[in-house]
Structure formats: C-alpha cells, structure tokens
mmCIF file of C-alpha atoms in Angstrom:
data_model
loop_
_atom_site.group_PDB
_atom_site.id
_atom_site.type_symbol
_atom_site.label_atom_id
_atom_site.label_comp_id
_atom_site.label_asym_id
_atom_site.label_seq_id
_atom_site.Cartn_x
_atom_site.Cartn_y
_atom_site.Cartn_z
ATOM 1 C CA MET A 14 69.729 68.795 74.355
ATOM 2 C CA GLY A 15 67.884 72.174 73.787
ATOM 3 C CA LYS A 16 69.466 75.721 74.036
ATOM 4 C CA MET A 17 67.863 76.363 77.288
ATOM 5 C CA ALA A 18 68.770 73.005 78.913
ATOM 6 C CA THR A 19 72.311 73.563 77.652
ATOM 7 C CA LEU A 20 72.665 76.920 79.374
ATOM 8 C CA LEU A 21 71.107 75.436 82.649
ATOM 9 C CA ALA A 22 73.488 72.686 82.609
ATOM 10 C CA LEU A 23 76.451 75.249 82.038
ATOM 11 C CA ALA A 24 75.267 77.290 84.789
ATOM 12 C CA VAL A 25 74.986 74.425 87.316
ATOM 13 C CA THR A 26 78.377 73.260 86.279
ATOM 14 C CA PHE A 27 80.415 76.294 86.351
ATOM 15 C CA CYS A 28 78.490 78.981 88.590
ATOM 16 C CA VAL A 29 80.157 80.258 91.768
ATOM 17 C CA LEU A 30 77.665 81.037 94.444
ATOM 18 C CA LEU A 31 78.042 83.643 97.079
ATOM 19 C CA SER A 32 76.551 82.777 100.403
ATOM 20 C CA SER A 33 74.789 85.411 102.643
ATOM 21 C CA SER A 34 77.906 85.393 104.975
ATOM 22 C CA GLY A 35 80.104 86.335 102.116
ATOM 23 C CA THR A 36 81.874 83.010 101.789
ATOM 24 C CA VAL A 37 82.644 81.700 98.440
ATOM 25 C CA VAL A 38 81.329 78.381 97.811
ATOM 26 C CA ALA A 39 81.235 76.638 94.330
ATOM 27 C CA ALA A 40 79.694 73.862 92.221
ATOM 28 C CA GLY A 41 82.086 72.574 89.357
ATOM 29 C CA LYS A 42 85.057 74.424 88.264
ATOM 30 C CA THR A 43 86.232 77.580 89.915
ATOM 31 C CA GLY A 44 89.761 78.164 88.343
ATOM 32 C CA ARG A 45 90.895 78.987 92.027
ATOM 33 C CA ILE A 46 94.434 78.230 92.888
ATOM 34 C CA THR A 47 95.979 79.030 96.225
ATOM 35 C CA VAL A 48 99.866 78.859 96.570
ATOM 36 C CA TYR A 49 102.256 79.201 99.464
ATOM 37 C CA TRP A 50 105.077 81.625 99.057
ATOM 38 C CA GLY A 51 108.030 82.885 101.133
ATOM 39 C CA GLN A 52 110.411 79.907 101.880
ATOM 40 C CA THR A 53 113.149 80.410 99.320
ATOM 41 C CA ALA A 54 114.440 83.360 97.391
ATOM 42 C CA SER A 55 114.903 81.344 94.154
ATOM 43 C CA GLU A 56 111.220 81.140 94.012
ATOM 44 C CA GLY A 57 110.992 84.819 92.896
ATOM 45 C CA SER A 58 109.287 87.736 94.094
ATOM 46 C CA LEU A 59 105.654 87.783 95.280
ATOM 47 C CA ARG A 60 104.925 90.326 92.311
ATOM 48 C CA LYS A 61 106.301 87.664 89.974
ATOM 49 C CA ALA A 62 103.876 85.175 91.551
ATOM 50 C CA CYS A 63 101.026 87.248 90.866
ATOM 51 C CA GLU A 64 102.152 88.351 87.463
ATOM 52 C CA SER A 65 101.659 84.886 86.314
ATOM 53 C CA ASN A 66 97.949 85.054 86.680
ATOM 54 C CA LEU A 67 97.905 81.512 87.969
ATOM 55 C CA TYR A 68 96.716 82.122 91.555
ATOM 56 C CA SER A 69 93.771 83.472 93.178
ATOM 57 C CA THR A 70 95.225 83.526 96.687
ATOM 58 C CA VAL A 71 98.920 83.825 97.738
ATOM 59 C CA ILE A 72 99.915 82.706 101.446
ATOM 60 C CA ILE A 73 103.088 84.320 102.655
ATOM 61 C CA SER A 74 104.837 81.859 104.858
ATOM 62 C CA PHE A 75 105.578 81.681 107.815
ATOM 63 C CA LEU A 76 105.327 83.563 111.128
ATOM 64 C CA THR A 77 107.034 80.526 112.750
ATOM 65 C CA ASN A 78 107.168 81.864 116.222
ATOM 66 C CA PHE A 79 104.479 83.089 118.166
ATOM 67 C CA GLY A 80 102.907 83.095 121.650
ATOM 68 C CA GLY A 81 104.235 84.055 125.123
ATOM 69 C CA GLY A 82 105.152 87.582 123.780
ATOM 70 C CA LYS A 83 107.582 86.162 121.361
ATOM 71 C CA TYR A 84 107.429 86.469 117.529
ATOM 72 C CA LYS A 85 109.585 85.707 114.587
ATOM 73 C CA LEU A 86 108.770 86.195 110.865
ATOM 74 C CA ASN A 87 110.758 83.839 108.601
ATOM 75 C CA LEU A 88 110.792 84.680 104.791
ATOM 76 C CA ALA A 89 113.836 82.573 104.057
ATOM 77 C CA GLY A 90 115.927 84.918 101.704
ATOM 78 C CA HIS A 91 113.241 87.420 100.920
ATOM 79 C CA SER A 92 113.458 91.105 101.661
ATOM 80 C CA TRP A 93 110.733 92.440 103.937
ATOM 81 C CA SER A 94 110.903 95.637 102.444
ATOM 82 C CA ALA A 95 110.153 94.686 98.944
ATOM 83 C CA VAL A 96 107.056 92.492 100.062
ATOM 84 C CA GLY A 97 104.735 95.605 101.070
ATOM 85 C CA PRO A 98 104.596 96.993 97.464
ATOM 86 C CA ASP A 99 104.155 93.507 96.070
ATOM 87 C CA VAL A 100 101.246 92.903 98.248
ATOM 88 C CA LYS A 101 99.347 95.900 96.935
ATOM 89 C CA TYR A 102 100.369 94.939 93.401
ATOM 90 C CA CYS A 103 98.711 91.570 94.024
ATOM 91 C CA GLN A 104 95.619 93.037 95.691
ATOM 92 C CA SER A 105 95.179 95.304 92.568
ATOM 93 C CA LYS A 106 94.769 92.284 90.556
ATOM 94 C CA ASN A 107 92.248 90.843 93.164
ATOM 95 C CA ILE A 108 94.572 88.314 94.350
ATOM 96 C CA LEU A 109 94.082 87.802 98.115
ATOM 97 C CA VAL A 110 97.311 87.890 100.166
ATOM 98 C CA LEU A 111 97.278 86.036 103.527
ATOM 99 C CA LEU A 112 100.007 85.413 106.291
ATOM 100 C CA ALA A 113 100.594 81.844 107.406
ATOM 101 C CA ILE A 114 101.233 81.175 110.958
ATOM 102 C CA GLY A 115 102.815 77.997 112.183
ATOM 103 C CA GLY A 116 104.472 75.750 109.697
ATOM 104 C CA GLY A 117 106.561 72.561 110.187
ATOM 105 C CA ILE A 118 109.672 74.470 111.930
ATOM 106 C CA GLY A 119 109.703 77.052 114.636
ATOM 107 C CA LYS A 120 108.339 77.326 118.203
ATOM 108 C CA TYR A 121 104.722 78.357 118.675
ATOM 109 C CA SER A 122 101.686 77.664 120.988
ATOM 110 C CA LEU A 123 98.976 79.478 122.910
ATOM 111 C CA ALA A 124 99.228 79.255 126.511
ATOM 112 C CA SER A 125 95.764 80.770 127.202
ATOM 113 C CA LYS A 126 92.776 82.607 125.960
ATOM 114 C CA ALA A 127 94.778 85.789 127.029
ATOM 115 C CA ASP A 128 97.742 84.756 125.202
ATOM 116 C CA ALA A 129 95.457 84.096 121.955
ATOM 117 C CA LYS A 130 94.240 87.648 122.228
ATOM 118 C CA ALA A 131 97.840 89.009 122.417
ATOM 119 C CA VAL A 132 98.581 87.082 119.202
ATOM 120 C CA ALA A 133 95.417 88.325 117.450
ATOM 121 C CA ASP A 134 96.286 91.887 118.485
ATOM 122 C CA HIS A 135 99.990 91.287 117.213
ATOM 123 C CA LEU A 136 98.723 90.114 113.829
ATOM 124 C CA TRP A 137 96.292 93.002 113.570
ATOM 125 C CA ASP A 138 98.708 95.597 114.502
ATOM 126 C CA LEU A 139 101.730 94.256 112.319
ATOM 127 C CA TYR A 140 100.072 92.676 109.407
ATOM 128 C CA LEU A 141 96.387 93.496 109.185
ATOM 129 C CA GLY A 142 94.479 96.799 109.644
ATOM 130 C CA GLY A 143 96.050 98.062 112.765
ATOM 131 C CA ARG A 144 98.823 100.457 113.462
ATOM 132 C CA SER A 145 102.538 99.849 114.625
ATOM 133 C CA LYS A 146 105.770 101.342 114.073
ATOM 134 C CA SER A 147 107.347 97.918 113.210
ATOM 135 C CA ARG A 148 105.102 96.697 110.659
ATOM 136 C CA PRO A 149 107.295 94.283 108.473
ATOM 137 C CA PHE A 150 105.619 95.208 105.235
ATOM 138 C CA GLY A 151 104.988 98.841 105.925
ATOM 139 C CA ASN A 152 101.446 100.085 105.263
ATOM 140 C CA ALA A 153 100.540 97.154 102.974
ATOM 141 C CA VAL A 154 97.318 95.476 104.673
ATOM 142 C CA LEU A 155 97.201 91.810 104.207
ATOM 143 C CA ASP A 156 93.610 90.167 103.632
ATOM 144 C CA GLY A 157 93.833 87.592 106.496
ATOM 145 C CA ILE A 158 95.620 84.990 108.418
ATOM 146 C CA ASP A 159 96.139 81.191 107.507
ATOM 147 C CA PHE A 160 96.350 78.631 110.370
ATOM 148 C CA ASP A 161 99.034 76.054 109.369
ATOM 149 C CA ILE A 162 99.530 74.554 112.839
ATOM 150 C CA GLU A 163 101.627 71.385 113.014
ATOM 151 C CA LEU A 164 103.546 71.771 116.265
ATOM 152 C CA GLY A 165 103.035 72.156 119.988
ATOM 153 C CA SER A 166 99.645 72.337 121.616
ATOM 154 C CA ASN A 167 96.317 72.505 119.885
ATOM 155 C CA LYS A 168 94.678 74.691 122.601
ATOM 156 C CA HIS A 169 93.122 78.051 121.975
ATOM 157 C CA TYR A 170 93.284 78.235 118.313
ATOM 158 C CA ASP A 171 89.412 78.579 118.346
ATOM 159 C CA ASP A 172 89.870 81.635 120.654
ATOM 160 C CA LEU A 173 92.528 83.001 118.201
ATOM 161 C CA ALA A 174 90.065 82.413 115.241
ATOM 162 C CA ARG A 175 87.295 84.406 117.220
ATOM 163 C CA TYR A 176 89.475 87.341 118.162
ATOM 164 C CA LEU A 177 90.772 87.583 114.602
ATOM 165 C CA LYS A 178 87.108 87.455 113.099
ATOM 166 C CA ASP A 179 86.191 90.195 115.564
ATOM 167 C CA TYR A 180 88.286 92.499 113.653
ATOM 168 C CA SER A 181 86.174 92.190 110.608
ATOM 169 C CA LYS A 182 83.510 93.996 112.459
ATOM 170 C CA LYS A 183 86.002 96.727 113.699
ATOM 171 C CA GLY A 184 87.867 97.318 110.474
ATOM 172 C CA LYS A 185 86.706 98.531 107.037
ATOM 173 C CA ARG A 186 87.627 95.437 105.422
ATOM 174 C CA LYS A 187 86.983 91.679 105.927
ATOM 175 C CA VAL A 188 89.631 89.696 107.674
ATOM 176 C CA TRP A 189 89.953 86.283 105.967
ATOM 177 C CA ILE A 190 90.589 83.329 108.118
ATOM 178 C CA THR A 191 91.812 80.150 106.515
ATOM 179 C CA ALA A 192 93.372 76.697 107.693
ATOM 180 C CA ALA A 193 95.680 73.928 106.495
ATOM 181 C CA PRO A 194 94.712 70.843 108.303
ATOM 182 C CA GLN A 195 95.918 67.265 107.580
ATOM 183 C CA CYS A 196 93.546 65.098 105.809
ATOM 184 C CA PRO A 197 92.885 62.605 108.635
ATOM 185 C CA PHE A 198 89.700 63.906 110.027
ATOM 186 C CA PRO A 199 89.411 65.465 112.429
ATOM 187 C CA ASP A 200 92.830 67.219 112.333
ATOM 188 C CA ARG A 201 94.361 66.815 115.618
ATOM 189 C CA MET A 202 95.715 70.540 115.746
ATOM 190 C CA LEU A 203 92.934 72.307 114.302
ATOM 191 C CA GLY A 204 89.859 70.278 114.862
ATOM 192 C CA GLU A 205 88.432 72.498 117.717
ATOM 193 C CA ALA A 206 89.159 75.633 115.952
ATOM 194 C CA LEU A 207 87.478 74.462 112.783
ATOM 195 C CA ARG A 208 84.414 73.578 114.630
ATOM 196 C CA THR A 209 83.742 77.180 115.309
ATOM 197 C CA GLY A 210 82.527 77.388 111.499
ATOM 198 C CA LEU A 211 84.521 80.735 111.382
ATOM 199 C CA PHE A 212 86.956 79.720 108.573
ATOM 200 C CA ASP A 213 86.298 81.201 105.289
ATOM 201 C CA ARG A 214 88.500 78.623 103.342
ATOM 202 C CA VAL A 215 90.175 75.325 104.406
ATOM 203 C CA HIS A 216 93.017 74.100 102.308
ATOM 204 C CA VAL A 217 93.120 70.416 103.399
ATOM 205 C CA GLN A 218 96.704 68.812 102.985
ATOM 206 C CA PHE A 219 95.814 65.707 101.050
ATOM 207 C CA TYR A 220 99.641 64.729 101.144
ATOM 208 C CA ASN A 221 101.993 63.143 103.707
ATOM 209 C CA ASN A 222 99.168 60.956 104.795
ATOM 210 C CA PRO A 223 98.673 57.745 102.802
ATOM 211 C CA VAL A 224 95.493 56.825 104.675
ATOM 212 C CA CYS A 225 93.649 59.637 102.801
ATOM 213 C CA SER A 226 95.881 60.720 100.040
ATOM 214 C CA TYR A 227 94.849 59.967 96.452
ATOM 215 C CA ARG A 228 96.400 56.916 94.692
ATOM 216 C CA ALA A 229 95.113 54.078 92.492
ATOM 217 C CA GLY A 230 94.706 51.702 95.539
ATOM 218 C CA ASN A 231 93.047 54.336 97.757
ATOM 219 C CA VAL A 232 90.413 56.030 95.803
ATOM 220 C CA ALA A 233 87.612 54.982 98.300
ATOM 221 C CA GLY A 234 89.534 56.152 101.285
ATOM 222 C CA PHE A 235 90.389 59.471 99.472
ATOM 223 C CA THR A 236 86.833 60.005 98.522
ATOM 224 C CA ARG A 237 85.610 59.300 102.016
ATOM 225 C CA ALA A 238 87.922 61.739 103.587
ATOM 226 C CA TRP A 239 86.947 64.540 100.914
ATOM 227 C CA LYS A 240 83.361 63.919 101.650
ATOM 228 C CA LYS A 241 83.925 64.038 105.380
ATOM 229 C CA TRP A 242 85.705 67.475 105.093
ATOM 230 C CA THR A 243 83.237 69.059 102.909
ATOM 231 C CA SER A 244 79.976 67.773 104.720
ATOM 232 C CA SER A 245 81.563 68.933 108.073
ATOM 233 C CA LEU A 246 82.568 72.311 106.899
ATOM 234 C CA PRO A 247 79.250 73.600 105.088
ATOM 235 C CA LYS A 248 80.219 77.292 105.516
ATOM 236 C CA SER A 249 83.555 76.896 104.206
ATOM 237 C CA SER A 250 85.075 76.542 100.748
ATOM 238 C CA VAL A 251 87.131 73.495 101.013
ATOM 239 C CA TYR A 252 90.307 73.296 98.751
ATOM 240 C CA LEU A 253 92.219 70.255 97.608
ATOM 241 C CA GLY A 254 95.788 70.567 98.912
ATOM 242 C CA LEU A 255 98.521 68.822 96.914
ATOM 243 C CA PRO A 256 102.280 69.031 96.347
ATOM 244 C CA ALA A 257 103.322 70.878 93.121
ATOM 245 C CA ALA A 258 106.281 68.308 92.578
ATOM 246 C CA PRO A 259 107.038 64.719 93.735
ATOM 247 C CA ARG A 260 109.814 66.044 95.980
ATOM 248 C CA ALA A 261 107.723 68.843 97.505
ATOM 249 C CA ALA A 262 106.313 66.213 99.949
ATOM 250 C CA GLY A 263 107.098 62.678 101.375
ATOM 251 C CA SER A 264 104.106 61.308 99.697
ATOM 252 C CA GLY A 265 100.717 62.354 97.987
ATOM 253 C CA TYR A 266 101.927 63.729 94.777
ATOM 254 C CA VAL A 267 99.221 63.388 91.857
ATOM 255 C CA LYS A 268 100.261 63.742 88.239
ATOM 256 C CA PRO A 269 98.377 66.657 86.539
ATOM 257 C CA ALA A 270 96.768 64.373 83.952
ATOM 258 C CA THR A 271 95.583 62.043 86.994
ATOM 259 C CA LEU A 272 94.260 65.130 88.784
ATOM 260 C CA THR A 273 92.223 66.368 85.679
ATOM 261 C CA SER A 274 90.834 63.133 84.650
ATOM 262 C CA LYS A 275 90.263 61.235 87.878
ATOM 263 C CA VAL A 276 90.626 63.515 91.008
ATOM 264 C CA LEU A 277 88.727 66.637 90.128
ATOM 265 C CA PRO A 278 85.631 64.935 88.861
ATOM 266 C CA ILE A 279 85.347 63.463 92.374
ATOM 267 C CA VAL A 280 85.893 66.791 94.394
ATOM 268 C CA GLN A 281 84.056 68.951 92.093
ATOM 269 C CA ARG A 282 80.900 67.168 92.970
ATOM 270 C CA SER A 283 80.941 69.097 96.342
ATOM 271 C CA LYS A 284 79.019 72.365 96.557
ATOM 272 C CA ASN A 285 81.625 73.864 98.690
ATOM 273 C CA TYR A 286 84.550 72.824 96.566
ATOM 274 C CA GLY A 287 86.767 75.952 96.386
ATOM 275 C CA GLY A 288 89.713 74.950 94.114
ATOM 276 C CA ILE A 289 92.963 73.504 94.751
ATOM 277 C CA MET A 290 96.110 74.554 97.034
ATOM 278 C CA LEU A 291 99.693 73.755 95.936
ATOM 279 C CA TRP A 292 102.787 73.616 98.179
ATOM 280 C CA SER A 293 104.495 75.774 96.856
ATOM 281 C CA ARG A 294 105.425 78.521 94.466
ATOM 282 C CA TYR A 295 108.963 77.298 94.360
ATOM 283 C CA TRP A 296 108.048 73.884 93.307
ATOM 284 C CA ASP A 297 105.374 75.056 90.947
ATOM 285 C CA LEU A 298 107.876 76.985 89.026
ATOM 286 C CA GLN A 299 109.930 73.719 88.603
ATOM 287 C CA THR A 300 107.144 71.784 87.262
ATOM 288 C CA GLY A 301 104.563 74.040 85.767
ATOM 289 C CA TYR A 302 101.873 72.105 87.705
ATOM 290 C CA SER A 303 99.487 75.110 88.032
ATOM 291 C CA LYS A 304 99.747 75.812 84.223
ATOM 292 C CA ALA A 305 98.995 72.229 83.467
ATOM 293 C CA VAL A 306 95.716 72.061 85.428
ATOM 294 C CA LYS A 307 94.224 75.526 85.800
ATOM 295 C CA ARG A 308 91.800 75.230 83.202
ATOM 296 C CA ALA A 309 90.448 72.115 84.730
ATOM 297 C CA VAL A 310 90.374 73.513 88.312
#
C-alpha cells in the first residue's frame, strides 16, 4: 500500500466527524467511554474519576424522584457540596458531566405536558444554566441530562426532551440530552422520546437482556439489535452499554479480550458509533475494565 493510500485508510478508520447539528458521530475508534457515578461512596470522588483520564463523559446518578412537584436527588454516600467543585474540575479537562434522571429505584413519572415542563424547569434551575437558591451543586453548571427511564409510565418524555432542548437556544451553552434505553428495540419506556431525534447520545444497555446481549450463541441477535439502533438514530451517537464486572448486572458481561477482538469490530462499522458506556465507576475500579479496553474503543 502506498503512503497516500495508507493515510487515507487511517483517516477513514479513525476520524471523528462533526455533523452540522454539532452531534459527534464516528467511524472506527473514538476512545470515548461514558461511565455512571454516584451510587456508592466507595467508588471515590467525582474528581478522582475524572483524574483517571479514562472517561469522556461522567453521568451523575440519580435524580430518583420527579414529577408531580416532588423531587429527590440520591447520591448514596456522597457529599453534595463536594460535587460542584469536582464538576468544574472535570469540565476543565473537557469531560462532559451529566445528571441521570430515573434509574431502577425511586418514584417518577410525567403526568402531563405541563408536568414535563415543570420538570424541565426544575432541572434547568437547579442543575443546568438557570438560577435557584437551592442548587445542590452550587454554581456548577452541568452539561446536560441523561434519561435512564425504567419505571412508571412512558408518557411525555418526548415533551421533556423538547423542553430541555429549548434551553440550548436560551442559554449560552448547549444542553446535552442523552438516554440509556434497553437493547430490545424499540425501548418500551423511551421509544417515543427517541423518535424525536433530539438525543445527542444514546447509551444502549446491552445487558440484562439475553435476546440482544452479546454472547457466543447470540452474535447474530446482537448484531441485528446494534444495526437496528444505529440505523434508527442517524443523528445520534450510539454507545455500546456494558457492565464493567460480572456482578454489575444480571447478565450481559463481556470479557475485555472478547470485547476488543470480537465485539468492537462489529459495532465500529457503524458511522454513528460513539464509544462504550460502563455501569459503573465502582465496578470499573474493581476490575480495571476501562483501562483494559480504552485503546481499542
């Protein structure tokens, strides 16, 4: 292969493209790893997570209660006052910091379009670019909101996404909107919301769902599911969501060597492959999963 051909091949394999809408989409390796943080003090501080230089996005989890005027932020064992300075540190390293709403425990739902507007206003005023006397993280401004909707009704999350995106127009900085649907397509909780095309990144949970999780006997099923997600969300960067340890999920763990040799070559063919998502920082610390795979991601 000549020098020019070699350079062209490398460019096609590794380049990251920026669409006109500002959404990052990729071909080949991106090196991007998203991780969830916030559910146990033993995972260490948010700053420590960002100091590791392993992650491009950290998602603070979770706002477990919302809707109907009631809200609850659950950062098990972490001091809220310490989070604000850590958010700023992470952002100084060009790491996005988002807030996840929902999760597998808690009580949340949106009763109406008006309720969705009220939740959007709450998120803007307490966590994003708005103002409130009761901001949990002080004057730190998070980069956006992650929809991890697993309970309750699936209604009005499309409205919530639209209201949150409207703040990108009103504020001085972009409000990132991401989601973490289950891999069976379409996700029963977020399918309608995702059809809006407003989500910048979608971290699909390819675990706890044997029908679409990767394993030796389900390569075809996994590949079909991945292609369905990426082809249905052409404006979004799609991330492969995985547990960082066997005990981090009921099923769907993929060994690092298997991920790098067998799984990534499948998903990196998609032009809107974004990277991988890991649950969670705690489990990643136990196994060193992100360290083992980052160069291949």
